[in-house]
Amino acid sequence: MTRDVDAVVIGAGFAGLYMLHKLRDDLGLTVRTFEAGSSVGGVWYWNRYPGARCDSDAFVYCYSFDKDLLQEWNWSGRYPQAAELSAYLEHVADRYDLRRDITFDTYVTAAEYDDADARWTVTTDSGEVVSSRYLITGIGQLAISRFVPDIPGLDSFQGEWHHTGAWPREGVDLAGKRVGVIGTGSSGVQCIPVIAEQAEHLTVFLRTPQYSVPARHESIGENYWPDIKADYDDIWRRAKTSAGGFPWQHNGKRALEVSEEERLRVYEELWAEGGLKFALGSFRDLAYDSCANKTASDFMRDKIREMVDDPETAEKLIPDHPFMSRRPIVDTHYFETYNRDDVTLVDVRPAPIVEITPTGVRTADAEYPLDVLVFATGFDAVTGPFFNIDIRGRDGATLTENWDAGPTGYLGLQTADFPNLFMITGPGSTLGNLPTTIESHVEWIADCIDHLRCNGLRSIEADPEAEKAWTEHVADMAAGQMIGRVDSWLNGANVPGKARAYIFYFGHFGRYRQQCKDVAERGYEGFILR
Ligand code: NA7
């Protein structure tokens, strides 16, 4: 039997939960939400590797829409671990009575748009079929589409292996084990120090060294939370008008317009404070001016040399790409971990991994016996979660075909040929502090749906011309910055055969947010309403 609702929301993480709440409780719509996990949490439901935490300060890694919620919730520290982030989302689900409209353990397998009655038919892996006017994806950019490189011999490995993004919820006992970690992105950098504490011996297989700023998780004082809670109105005002969704701006100066002494003072202060502010809260030109950027890159290279005792190991850990040409990372004792006697760093650039054997990993020049192998090898970002669902728009258009040159979305919200499909943080939206980006999208989508209903409109979709222009703008924005100079998951380069295209808009979040609002106020400029 097909059930009719106003809207189907896919996913019950930060995005899906708030979308459900907005549509059901503010707009009075009937909503069904489907979630593959057994509970709410999204990425924080799945991403349970040792040391998994948010990289944004928790006081802004949360919803801002309810002042009471902000006052009543207490975080245990500056960057909570995955379980605590899940607990927060569980609390949100209970507080707004959201669970009654969420079907758990259920994966949406297909969605097809029927132009004649402007409705979506949504099918799940349990065989349920639902008809809805609106389809909203809150499927995240990463969680479900883990990338495990195709290294010969994995099937023969006699030990355990796990991807960081699908870590067993009951944990993995690493005591007395020889553990190998492949990958040193955000996940690798977070899990390596914690695994080193637990395992008998840790071997890290490094292909691309990373810059990373100390998180300073423990750095908060007694008045930290009361001060934050008292200041929330201003914190959100600043965050929502900022470049990255954080309540700080750059200092307004160019790195080379100040003396070397002043520059170093700025870097040292931000290094001591810790966190992503080092990237976004220092000089205004680090992201796009090579000479300015070099001052920060060199500062961080020197820090690595200070933190790592063995000079040869330190040199292997020093990146040659510019800082901020990859997603900035924060860590807790990552570099210091290489000073431990029970940790071995294997640089796979001169001698790549050639195979996984029954007993370990073999590189071009050595074999490393292992009991447990950890793939911190990332995700098929954005397209992975979308392509896992057979989504068909008008006249059977598929996302796989429409996005064969790379995923696109007008303002990251909608894509042509897929009327009434709204993507929360879809391709072409800003990255930055995600809960803040998500809230902006959810509110925009809810206002848009309200507009359609109040004006007797059946559908909205991106105008192909507007989408094309936005996609070009996204590419230009990346090309003018450090981020456009290096391959990574941000341009699809991490997955063999994946189209190369920048999946996020590296423009100013506050201005982007205003642009989305302005577009709506001008009658949804760049969208086609019917
Ligand atoms: P990332 O940032 O994509 O990192 C994946 C890491 O895995 C990276 O160091 C890769 O090296 C490495 N990798 C991938 N394949 C291989 C092979 N075959 N051999 C050796 N090393 C390999 O994923 P994360 O999970 O850390 O982070 C993803 C995002 O999640 C993060 O930015 C946050 O937004 C949350 P490479 O750099 O490709 O040389």
XYZ file of C-alpha atoms and ligand atoms in Angstrom:
569
model
C 0.000 0.000 0.000
C 1.308 3.436 -0.897
C 1.023 6.022 1.857
C 0.699 9.717 1.120
C 2.580 12.355 3.055
C 3.546 15.936 2.330
C 7.259 15.326 2.689
C 9.796 12.540 2.954
C 13.057 13.357 4.703
C 15.979 10.983 4.264
C 18.348 10.811 7.232
C 18.061 11.559 10.952
C 21.310 13.386 11.648
C 21.682 17.108 12.263
C 19.988 17.875 8.937
C 17.091 15.420 8.911
C 16.060 15.978 12.518
C 15.737 19.729 12.180
C 14.012 19.400 8.803
C 11.431 17.056 10.282
C 10.857 19.432 13.199
C 10.478 22.481 10.937
C 8.111 20.879 8.453
C 5.971 19.043 10.959
C 5.891 21.427 13.917
C 6.202 24.842 12.245
C 4.455 24.201 8.924
C 2.034 21.488 10.051
C 2.961 19.065 7.264
C 2.811 15.294 7.394
C 6.381 13.997 7.236
C 8.031 10.572 7.107
C 11.721 10.339 7.896
C 13.766 7.257 7.016
C 17.053 6.502 8.716
C 19.435 3.646 7.900
C 20.822 3.524 11.454
C 19.004 2.126 14.467
C 18.852 5.528 16.074
C 19.374 9.203 15.315
C 22.825 10.757 14.945
C 23.767 10.464 11.275
C 27.521 10.676 10.901
C 27.877 10.476 14.687
C 25.885 7.279 14.773
C 28.306 5.580 12.372
C 31.612 7.329 12.945
C 32.688 5.672 16.214
C 36.397 5.042 15.761
C 38.653 5.620 18.782
C 39.103 9.351 19.273
C 36.257 10.442 16.946
C 35.281 13.988 17.894
C 33.965 17.090 16.201
C 36.617 19.577 15.048
C 34.416 22.611 15.642
C 34.097 23.957 19.170
C 31.014 22.282 20.646
C 29.390 25.564 21.625
C 28.741 26.170 17.918
C 28.623 22.536 16.819
C 24.949 22.412 17.731
C 21.592 23.900 16.826
C 20.940 27.570 17.439
C 17.217 27.610 16.697
C 15.984 27.145 20.262
C 17.386 29.362 23.000
C 16.113 27.037 25.742
C 17.866 24.070 24.173
C 21.090 26.066 24.105
C 20.784 26.870 27.794
C 19.759 23.423 28.991
C 22.319 21.281 27.183
C 25.751 20.902 28.794
C 28.762 19.636 26.891
C 31.477 17.824 28.813
C 34.333 19.580 27.050
C 35.489 21.633 24.107
C 35.232 18.922 21.406
C 32.863 16.117 22.455
C 33.369 12.563 21.278
C 31.024 10.846 18.841
C 28.933 9.176 21.573
C 28.238 12.516 23.244
C 27.313 14.138 19.932
C 24.900 11.261 19.358
C 23.508 11.741 22.867
C 22.840 15.400 22.024
C 20.913 14.418 18.906
C 19.032 11.752 20.899
C 18.053 14.481 23.343
C 16.870 16.680 20.469
C 14.818 13.809 19.038
C 13.140 13.242 22.410
C 12.704 16.895 23.267
C 10.729 17.598 20.083
C 9.094 14.160 19.983
C 10.598 13.406 16.596
C 10.986 9.627 16.821
C 7.328 8.923 16.121
C 7.835 10.103 12.542
C 11.174 8.380 11.955
C 11.458 4.849 10.622
C 14.819 3.431 11.702
C 16.890 0.601 10.221
C 15.421 1.512 6.871
C 17.313 2.554 3.783
C 15.678 4.526 1.012
C 16.594 2.606 -2.121
C 14.780 4.600 -4.814
C 12.803 7.768 -5.436
C 11.017 8.641 -8.646
C 9.346 11.897 -9.625
C 6.059 11.897 -11.481
C 5.609 15.121 -13.441
C 1.868 14.583 -13.977
C 0.958 14.976 -10.328
C 4.213 16.540 -9.125
C 4.888 13.885 -6.531
C 7.729 11.632 -5.501
C 7.354 7.897 -5.025
C 9.869 6.772 -2.438
C 10.774 3.102 -1.938
C 12.664 1.585 0.981
C 14.624 -1.623 1.475
C 11.795 -2.931 3.653
C 9.490 -2.716 0.646
C 7.543 0.287 1.876
C 6.379 2.774 -0.754
C 5.483 6.347 0.171
C 4.165 9.120 -2.036
C 5.191 12.664 -1.152
C 5.083 16.151 -2.613
C 8.560 17.034 -1.373
C 11.684 14.945 -1.017
C 14.461 16.295 1.195
C 17.856 14.677 1.547
C 19.657 14.980 4.854
C 21.971 12.141 3.896
C 25.222 13.834 4.857
C 28.195 14.246 2.661
C 30.175 11.257 3.825
C 28.841 8.864 6.423
C 27.403 6.028 4.433
C 29.842 5.873 1.527
C 33.094 4.680 3.058
C 36.021 4.389 0.698
C 38.249 1.330 1.032
C 41.051 1.338 -1.540
C 41.259 -1.641 -3.818
C 44.509 -3.110 -2.474
C 45.122 -6.688 -3.650
C 44.823 -9.383 -0.998
C 42.432 -7.756 1.492
C 40.195 -10.828 1.347
C 43.094 -13.005 2.438
C 43.831 -10.982 5.595
C 43.408 -13.257 8.617
C 43.211 -10.480 11.192
C 40.349 -8.026 11.718
C 39.961 -4.980 9.553
C 37.684 -1.987 9.980
C 36.967 1.304 8.263
C 36.955 4.252 10.680
C 33.511 5.262 9.404
C 31.951 1.891 10.272
C 33.665 1.125 13.553
C 31.873 -1.595 15.561
C 29.655 0.080 18.156
C 30.808 -2.367 20.821
C 34.413 -1.260 20.151
C 37.451 -3.288 19.146
C 39.820 -4.703 21.745
C 43.241 -3.566 20.577
C 45.168 -4.526 23.712
C 48.187 -6.664 22.906
C 47.559 -6.275 19.156
C 49.752 -5.085 16.332
C 47.624 -2.491 14.593
C 48.141 -0.806 11.231
C 46.412 2.438 10.199
C 46.240 3.432 6.533
C 45.387 7.100 6.060
C 46.228 10.347 7.796
C 43.274 12.615 7.022
C 41.015 14.017 9.771
C 39.992 10.519 10.870
C 43.527 9.067 10.864
C 44.941 12.051 12.727
C 42.241 11.680 15.396
C 42.457 7.919 15.856
C 46.234 7.411 15.649
C 47.098 8.825 19.129
C 44.241 6.912 20.789
C 45.040 3.616 19.051
C 48.704 4.053 20.002
C 47.615 4.158 23.670
C 45.626 0.934 23.330
C 47.645 -1.273 20.982
C 50.818 -3.216 21.613
C 52.311 -1.667 18.498
C 51.016 0.765 15.903
C 52.223 1.107 12.317
C 51.017 4.161 10.407
C 51.083 4.040 6.603
C 51.438 7.645 5.464
C 50.944 8.825 1.886
C 50.278 12.546 2.284
C 51.483 14.386 5.387
C 49.056 16.858 6.936
C 49.130 20.154 8.718
C 47.256 19.952 11.966
C 46.642 22.434 14.761
C 46.407 21.300 18.388
C 42.743 21.085 19.413
C 43.490 22.016 23.059
C 40.510 20.021 24.152
C 41.419 20.450 27.802
C 41.964 24.190 27.636
C 38.654 25.461 28.987
C 38.423 27.202 32.341
C 35.749 27.360 35.019
C 33.768 30.236 33.522
C 33.925 28.981 29.962
C 30.384 27.576 29.681
C 28.575 30.255 31.747
C 30.279 32.944 29.647
C 29.340 31.173 26.417
C 25.725 30.698 27.475
C 25.414 34.337 28.463
C 26.814 35.439 25.120
C 24.906 33.134 22.766
C 22.914 35.824 20.933
C 26.079 37.556 19.892
C 27.912 34.288 19.173
C 25.274 33.243 16.642
C 25.053 36.693 15.107
C 28.793 36.547 14.493
C 28.808 32.915 13.344
C 26.030 33.443 10.813
C 27.743 36.412 9.217
C 31.239 34.907 9.258
C 33.335 33.277 6.548
C 33.079 29.745 7.913
C 30.102 29.585 10.285
C 32.286 30.237 13.332
C 31.978 33.261 15.629
C 35.260 34.754 14.534
C 36.691 36.572 11.559
C 40.207 37.016 10.263
C 42.080 39.919 11.844
C 41.617 42.153 8.803
C 45.330 42.279 8.003
C 47.443 40.761 5.259
C 50.147 38.429 6.577
C 52.970 40.369 4.943
C 51.820 43.831 5.883
C 52.884 43.298 9.499
C 56.397 42.769 10.884
C 57.714 39.239 11.257
C 57.585 39.679 15.007
C 53.896 40.623 14.927
C 53.118 37.780 12.502
C 54.738 35.197 14.734
C 52.929 36.595 17.751
C 49.599 36.120 15.951
C 50.446 32.556 14.936
C 51.772 31.639 18.386
C 48.655 32.994 20.096
C 46.324 31.090 17.796
C 48.448 27.945 18.105
C 48.194 28.214 21.898
C 44.426 28.785 21.703
C 44.077 25.771 19.400
C 41.421 24.666 16.939
C 40.222 25.743 13.522
C 40.545 29.418 14.419
C 44.198 29.133 13.371
C 42.990 28.741 9.781
C 40.094 31.179 9.736
C 40.880 33.658 12.462
C 44.336 34.883 11.544
C 45.402 36.856 8.449
C 42.857 37.533 5.755
C 44.942 36.327 2.800
C 46.195 32.884 3.882
C 43.617 31.057 1.786
C 44.494 32.722 -1.522
C 47.895 34.464 -1.468
C 50.858 32.083 -1.834
C 53.377 34.375 -0.157
C 51.079 35.031 2.789
C 50.243 31.348 2.981
C 53.911 30.366 3.052
C 54.378 32.244 6.338
C 51.718 30.085 8.006
C 52.847 26.877 6.276
C 56.448 27.469 7.392
C 55.324 28.243 10.928
C 53.491 24.925 11.083
C 56.386 23.016 9.524
C 58.636 24.368 12.273
C 56.095 23.284 14.874
C 56.237 19.721 13.511
C 60.030 19.794 13.787
C 59.670 20.941 17.423
C 57.112 18.271 18.322
C 58.754 15.251 16.674
C 62.008 14.163 18.315
C 63.552 12.226 15.425
C 64.469 14.686 12.627
C 64.072 12.036 9.899
C 60.570 11.170 11.093
C 59.719 14.866 11.351
C 60.725 15.490 7.729
C 58.453 12.650 6.567
C 55.569 14.280 8.441
C 56.060 17.725 6.918
C 53.663 18.551 4.082
C 54.951 20.143 0.907
C 51.523 21.426 -0.147
C 50.306 24.785 1.201
C 48.337 24.980 4.446
C 44.571 25.186 3.693
C 44.942 23.505 0.328
C 43.297 20.542 2.057
C 40.647 20.560 4.744
C 42.266 21.968 7.910
C 42.699 19.400 10.672
C 42.928 19.679 14.436
C 44.437 17.018 16.673
C 45.258 15.906 20.173
C 48.908 14.794 20.431
C 49.053 13.498 16.846
C 52.628 14.501 16.072
C 53.906 13.609 19.565
C 52.608 10.063 19.021
C 55.492 9.447 16.625
C 57.905 9.880 19.562
C 56.651 6.639 21.084
C 58.841 3.530 20.808
C 55.781 1.429 20.000
C 54.792 3.504 16.941
C 56.347 3.064 13.494
C 55.842 5.528 10.663
C 55.961 4.008 7.169
C 56.213 6.535 4.357
C 54.517 4.816 1.415
C 55.562 7.452 -1.128
C 58.971 5.907 -1.922
C 57.691 2.361 -1.343
C 53.918 2.068 -1.888
C 51.675 -0.583 -0.415
C 51.616 -3.446 -2.923
C 49.402 -5.972 -1.192
C 47.688 -7.116 1.936
C 48.869 -10.570 2.905
C 47.166 -13.027 5.295
C 49.379 -11.663 8.077
C 49.872 -7.983 7.330
C 50.718 -5.302 4.808
C 53.497 -5.571 2.246
C 55.035 -2.440 0.755
C 57.505 -2.329 -2.127
C 60.388 -2.792 0.291
C 59.133 -4.464 3.489
C 56.406 -6.498 5.164
C 54.586 -5.364 8.322
C 52.907 -8.109 10.392
C 49.547 -6.963 11.776
C 46.636 -8.311 13.801
C 44.257 -5.443 13.054
C 44.145 -3.177 10.020
C 42.345 0.175 10.147
C 41.296 1.970 6.984
C 41.148 5.700 7.750
C 40.838 6.135 4.018
C 37.891 8.489 3.788
C 34.697 8.586 1.807
C 33.197 8.848 -1.638
C 31.968 12.262 -0.579
C 28.622 13.723 -1.700
C 28.077 11.626 -4.794
C 28.444 8.377 -2.822
C 25.393 8.929 -0.591
C 23.324 10.204 -3.555
C 24.298 7.492 -6.030
C 23.462 4.797 -3.481
C 19.829 5.775 -4.003
C 18.237 5.365 -7.417
C 16.836 8.893 -7.679
C 14.965 9.632 -10.900
C 13.679 13.067 -11.783
C 11.542 14.306 -14.652
C 11.351 11.903 -17.612
C 13.546 9.399 -15.805
C 16.558 11.736 -15.497
C 19.158 10.230 -13.165
C 21.645 11.982 -10.940
C 24.386 9.662 -12.184
C 23.885 10.943 -15.728
C 23.268 14.576 -14.811
C 26.365 14.589 -12.604
C 28.728 12.625 -14.846
C 31.112 15.619 -14.962
C 30.795 16.133 -11.206
C 27.917 16.873 -8.826
C 26.198 20.230 -9.182
C 23.495 22.125 -7.379
C 22.177 25.643 -7.613
C 23.268 27.221 -4.321
C 23.753 23.633 -3.162
C 19.989 23.372 -2.672
C 18.416 21.995 -5.839
C 19.438 20.497 -9.150
C 17.676 20.844 -12.512
C 15.249 18.085 -13.642
C 14.541 17.110 -10.039
C 11.560 19.259 -8.994
C 10.731 19.419 -5.299
C 13.946 17.593 -4.420
C 15.770 19.675 -1.816
C 19.322 18.808 -0.811
C 20.430 19.911 2.656
C 24.087 20.889 2.133
C 24.098 19.449 -1.376
C 26.914 19.978 -3.895
C 27.776 23.639 -4.286
C 26.975 24.622 -0.704
C 29.529 25.914 1.774
C 31.569 23.579 3.988
C 32.625 25.282 7.257
C 30.818 24.610 10.517
C 28.205 22.151 9.326
C 25.405 22.484 11.898
C 25.277 26.190 11.081
C 25.217 25.571 7.322
C 22.585 22.880 7.849
C 20.340 25.196 9.877
C 20.496 27.839 7.152
C 19.524 25.303 4.513
C 16.731 23.760 6.560
C 15.232 27.181 7.270
C 15.530 28.210 3.626
C 13.854 24.980 2.463
C 11.034 25.283 5.013
C 10.390 28.908 3.954
C 10.434 27.833 0.318
C 7.924 25.023 0.871
C 5.720 27.423 2.832
C 5.922 29.863 -0.094
C 4.916 27.152 -2.578
C 1.944 26.120 -0.483
C 0.736 29.629 0.279
C 0.891 30.537 -3.404
C -0.712 27.404 -4.780
C 2.480 26.327 -6.558
C 3.087 22.669 -7.366
C 6.811 22.585 -7.758
C 10.168 24.327 -7.716
C 13.421 23.303 -9.342
C 16.746 24.850 -10.257
C 16.907 26.663 -13.580
C 19.650 24.844 -15.570
C 21.239 28.176 -16.553
C 21.377 29.394 -12.967
C 22.799 26.051 -11.868
C 25.461 26.174 -14.579
C 26.449 29.717 -13.601
C 26.636 28.754 -9.924
C 28.750 25.680 -10.748
C 31.175 27.869 -12.700
C 31.312 30.276 -9.786
C 32.054 27.346 -7.421
C 34.920 26.235 -9.698
C 36.292 29.793 -10.014
C 36.177 30.275 -6.279
C 38.199 27.086 -5.715
C 40.647 27.937 -8.499
C 41.496 31.252 -6.871
C 42.397 29.644 -3.558
C 44.946 27.227 -2.116
C 42.196 24.603 -2.068
C 42.209 24.595 -5.886
C 45.874 23.617 -6.093
C 45.876 20.167 -4.576
C 43.912 16.992 -5.145
C 41.862 15.601 -2.268
C 38.383 14.284 -1.505
C 37.157 17.872 -1.897
C 37.514 17.598 -5.679
C 36.736 13.914 -6.060
C 40.372 12.881 -6.550
C 40.413 10.350 -3.709
C 38.163 7.825 -5.465
C 39.544 6.252 -8.654
C 37.342 7.028 -11.658
C 35.326 9.721 -9.875
C 34.701 12.933 -11.831
C 36.956 15.796 -10.754
C 34.936 18.754 -9.582
C 34.838 20.882 -6.473
C 31.900 19.687 -4.430
C 31.715 22.665 -2.103
C 31.530 26.398 -2.458
C 34.605 27.957 -0.881
C 33.090 31.409 -0.689
C 32.162 33.393 2.410
C 29.434 31.605 4.379
C 27.753 34.757 5.683
C 27.522 36.296 2.226
C 26.347 32.979 0.732
C 23.647 32.749 3.393
C 22.514 36.280 2.588
C 22.551 35.459 -1.122
C 20.213 32.504 -0.553
C 17.855 34.814 1.350
C 18.031 37.513 -1.324
C 17.288 34.991 -4.067
C 14.144 33.929 -2.193
C 13.078 37.516 -1.603
C 13.414 38.231 -5.320
C 10.805 35.558 -6.039
C 13.207 32.598 -6.084
C 15.455 33.988 -8.745
C 17.213 31.192 -10.642
C 14.528 28.669 -9.759
C 11.587 27.600 -11.894
C 8.257 27.609 -10.079
C 5.185 25.964 -11.506
P 40.367 11.747 4.050
O 40.587 13.126 4.531
O 39.891 11.532 2.671
O 41.723 10.947 4.303
C 41.935 9.677 3.750
C 43.362 9.275 4.010
O 43.565 7.980 3.496
C 44.364 10.166 3.308
O 45.478 10.323 4.145
C 44.704 9.360 2.071
O 45.954 9.665 1.510
C 44.716 7.982 2.647
N 44.609 6.931 1.641
C 43.559 6.660 0.845
N 43.838 5.616 0.051
C 45.103 5.234 0.349
C 45.945 4.226 -0.130
N 45.561 3.397 -1.099
N 47.192 4.118 0.401
C 47.579 4.960 1.375
N 46.817 5.945 1.872
C 45.586 6.073 1.365
O 39.321 10.968 4.982
P 38.983 11.194 6.530
O 38.037 10.134 6.939
O 40.212 11.345 7.315
O 38.272 12.575 6.550
C 37.153 12.842 5.708
C 36.365 13.984 6.239
O 35.548 13.489 7.292
C 37.071 15.065 6.914
O 37.684 15.991 6.147
C 35.997 15.665 7.783
O 35.244 16.603 7.061
C 35.229 14.519 8.194
P 46.048 10.798 0.330
O 45.794 12.081 1.052
O 44.958 10.457 -0.654
O 47.388 10.650 -0.218
